[in-house]
Short mmCIF file of C-alpha atoms in Angstrom, two decimals:
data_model
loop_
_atom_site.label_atom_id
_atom_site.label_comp_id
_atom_site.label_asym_id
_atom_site.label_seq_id
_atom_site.Cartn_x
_atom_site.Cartn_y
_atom_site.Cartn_z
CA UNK P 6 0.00 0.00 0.00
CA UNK P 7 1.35 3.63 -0.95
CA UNK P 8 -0.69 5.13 1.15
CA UNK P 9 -2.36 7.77 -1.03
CA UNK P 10 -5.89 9.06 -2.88
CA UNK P 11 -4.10 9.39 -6.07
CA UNK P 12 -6.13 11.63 -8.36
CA UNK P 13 -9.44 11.29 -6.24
CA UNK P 14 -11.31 14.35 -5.81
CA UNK P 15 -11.96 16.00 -2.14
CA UNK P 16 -14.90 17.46 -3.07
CA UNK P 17 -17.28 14.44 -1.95
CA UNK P 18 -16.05 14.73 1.44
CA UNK P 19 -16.21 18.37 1.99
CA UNK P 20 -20.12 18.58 0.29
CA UNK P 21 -21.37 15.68 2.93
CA UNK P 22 -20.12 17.51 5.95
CA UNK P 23 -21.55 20.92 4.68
CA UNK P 24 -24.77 18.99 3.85
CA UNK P 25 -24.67 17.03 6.82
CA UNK P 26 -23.81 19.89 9.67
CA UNK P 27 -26.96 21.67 7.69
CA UNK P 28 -29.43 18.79 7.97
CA UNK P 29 -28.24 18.51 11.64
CA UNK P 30 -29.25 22.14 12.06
CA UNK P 31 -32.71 21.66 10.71
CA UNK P 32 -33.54 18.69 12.57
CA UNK P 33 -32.55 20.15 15.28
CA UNK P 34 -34.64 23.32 14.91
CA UNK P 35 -37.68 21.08 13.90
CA UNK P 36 -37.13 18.59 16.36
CA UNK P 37 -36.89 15.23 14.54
CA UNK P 38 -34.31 13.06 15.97
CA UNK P 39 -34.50 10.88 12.63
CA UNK P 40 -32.92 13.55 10.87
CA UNK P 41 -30.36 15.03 13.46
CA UNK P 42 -28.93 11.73 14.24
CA UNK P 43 -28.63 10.34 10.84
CA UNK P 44 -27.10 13.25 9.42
CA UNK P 45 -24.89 13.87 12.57
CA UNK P 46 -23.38 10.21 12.35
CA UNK P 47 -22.80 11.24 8.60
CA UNK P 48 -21.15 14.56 9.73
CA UNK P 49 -18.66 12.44 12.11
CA UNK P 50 -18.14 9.99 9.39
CA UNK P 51 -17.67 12.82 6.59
CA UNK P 52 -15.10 14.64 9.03
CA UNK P 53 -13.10 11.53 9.34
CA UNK P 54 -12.76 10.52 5.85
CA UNK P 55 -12.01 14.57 4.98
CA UNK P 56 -9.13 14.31 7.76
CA UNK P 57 -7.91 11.07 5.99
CA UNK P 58 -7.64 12.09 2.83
CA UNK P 59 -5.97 15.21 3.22
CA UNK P 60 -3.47 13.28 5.97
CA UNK P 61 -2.57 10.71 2.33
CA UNK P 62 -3.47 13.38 -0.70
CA UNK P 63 -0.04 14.35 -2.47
CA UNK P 64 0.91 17.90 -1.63
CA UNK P 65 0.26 19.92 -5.08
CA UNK P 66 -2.75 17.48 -5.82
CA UNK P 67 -4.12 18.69 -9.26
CA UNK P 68 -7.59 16.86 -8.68
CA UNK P 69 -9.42 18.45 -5.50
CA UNK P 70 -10.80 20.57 -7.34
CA UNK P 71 -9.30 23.46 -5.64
CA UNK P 72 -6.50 23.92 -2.56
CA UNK P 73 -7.71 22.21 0.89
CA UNK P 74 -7.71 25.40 2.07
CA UNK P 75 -10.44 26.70 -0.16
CA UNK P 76 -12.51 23.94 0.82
CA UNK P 77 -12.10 23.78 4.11
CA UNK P 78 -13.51 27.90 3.17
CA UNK P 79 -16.14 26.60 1.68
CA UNK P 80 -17.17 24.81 4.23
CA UNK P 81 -16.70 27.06 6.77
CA UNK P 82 -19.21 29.53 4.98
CA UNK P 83 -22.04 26.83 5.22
CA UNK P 84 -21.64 26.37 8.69
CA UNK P 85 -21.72 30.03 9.58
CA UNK P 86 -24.50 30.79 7.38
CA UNK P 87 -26.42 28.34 8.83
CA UNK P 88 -25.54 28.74 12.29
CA UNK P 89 -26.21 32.85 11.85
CA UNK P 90 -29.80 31.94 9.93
CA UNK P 91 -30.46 29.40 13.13
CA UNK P 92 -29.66 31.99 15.48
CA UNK P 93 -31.28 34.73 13.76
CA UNK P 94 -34.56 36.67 15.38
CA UNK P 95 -35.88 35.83 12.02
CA UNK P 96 -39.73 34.04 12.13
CA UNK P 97 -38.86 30.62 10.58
CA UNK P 98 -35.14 30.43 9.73
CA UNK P 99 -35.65 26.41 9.98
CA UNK P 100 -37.92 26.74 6.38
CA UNK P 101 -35.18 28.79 4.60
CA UNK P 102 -32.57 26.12 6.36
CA UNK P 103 -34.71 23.19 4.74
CA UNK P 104 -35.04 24.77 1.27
CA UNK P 105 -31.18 25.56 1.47
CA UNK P 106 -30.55 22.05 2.03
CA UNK P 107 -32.95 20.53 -0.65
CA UNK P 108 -30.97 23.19 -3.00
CA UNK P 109 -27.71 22.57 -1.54
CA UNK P 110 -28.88 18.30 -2.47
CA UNK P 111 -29.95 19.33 -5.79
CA UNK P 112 -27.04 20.84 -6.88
CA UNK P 113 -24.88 18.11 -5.54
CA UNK P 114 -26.30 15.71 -7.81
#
């Protein structure tokens, strides 16, 4: 074994934790353990495999798409957009959260 991802892309791994931590948001907000603790054991899973690859991807890795940096960015502006729409005084930030998330779905696949 050569320990390494070879030409495999990141991207799979970052877009299931930024799906996942949002999914745990709305079930959270609506109160439906079936979807917090699905998507939270996919959020653990999602940061493990993320922290794997990047521990065995090749240093100037031409297949992320992207640096690690930018998507550990992108993710970072998923979770604080969600957290500040969760948080917000807003009347029902957990309806904009769940159409976010069937978008966010959508344009994954």
């Amino acid at each position: 074994r050569d320990r390494t991802v070879g030409t495999l892309p990141l991207l799979p791994y970052s877009s299931m934790i930024a799906s996942a931590f949002l999914w745990v948001v709305y079930g959270l907000l609506k109160n439906e353990s079936k979807i917090w603790s699905s998507n939270g054991v996919g959020l653990v899973l999602g940061l493990y495999y993320f922290g794997n690859f990047v521990k065995h991807a090749p240093k100037a890795a031409p297949t992320l798409p992207g640096s690690v940096k930018q998507h550990l960015q992108a993710m970072g502006t998923v979770i604080l957009g969600t957290l500040m729409l969760a948080l917000s005084p807003m009347q029902s930030p957990v309806n904009i959260i769940g159409t976010l998330g069937v978008i966010f779905c959508v344009a994954m696949f």
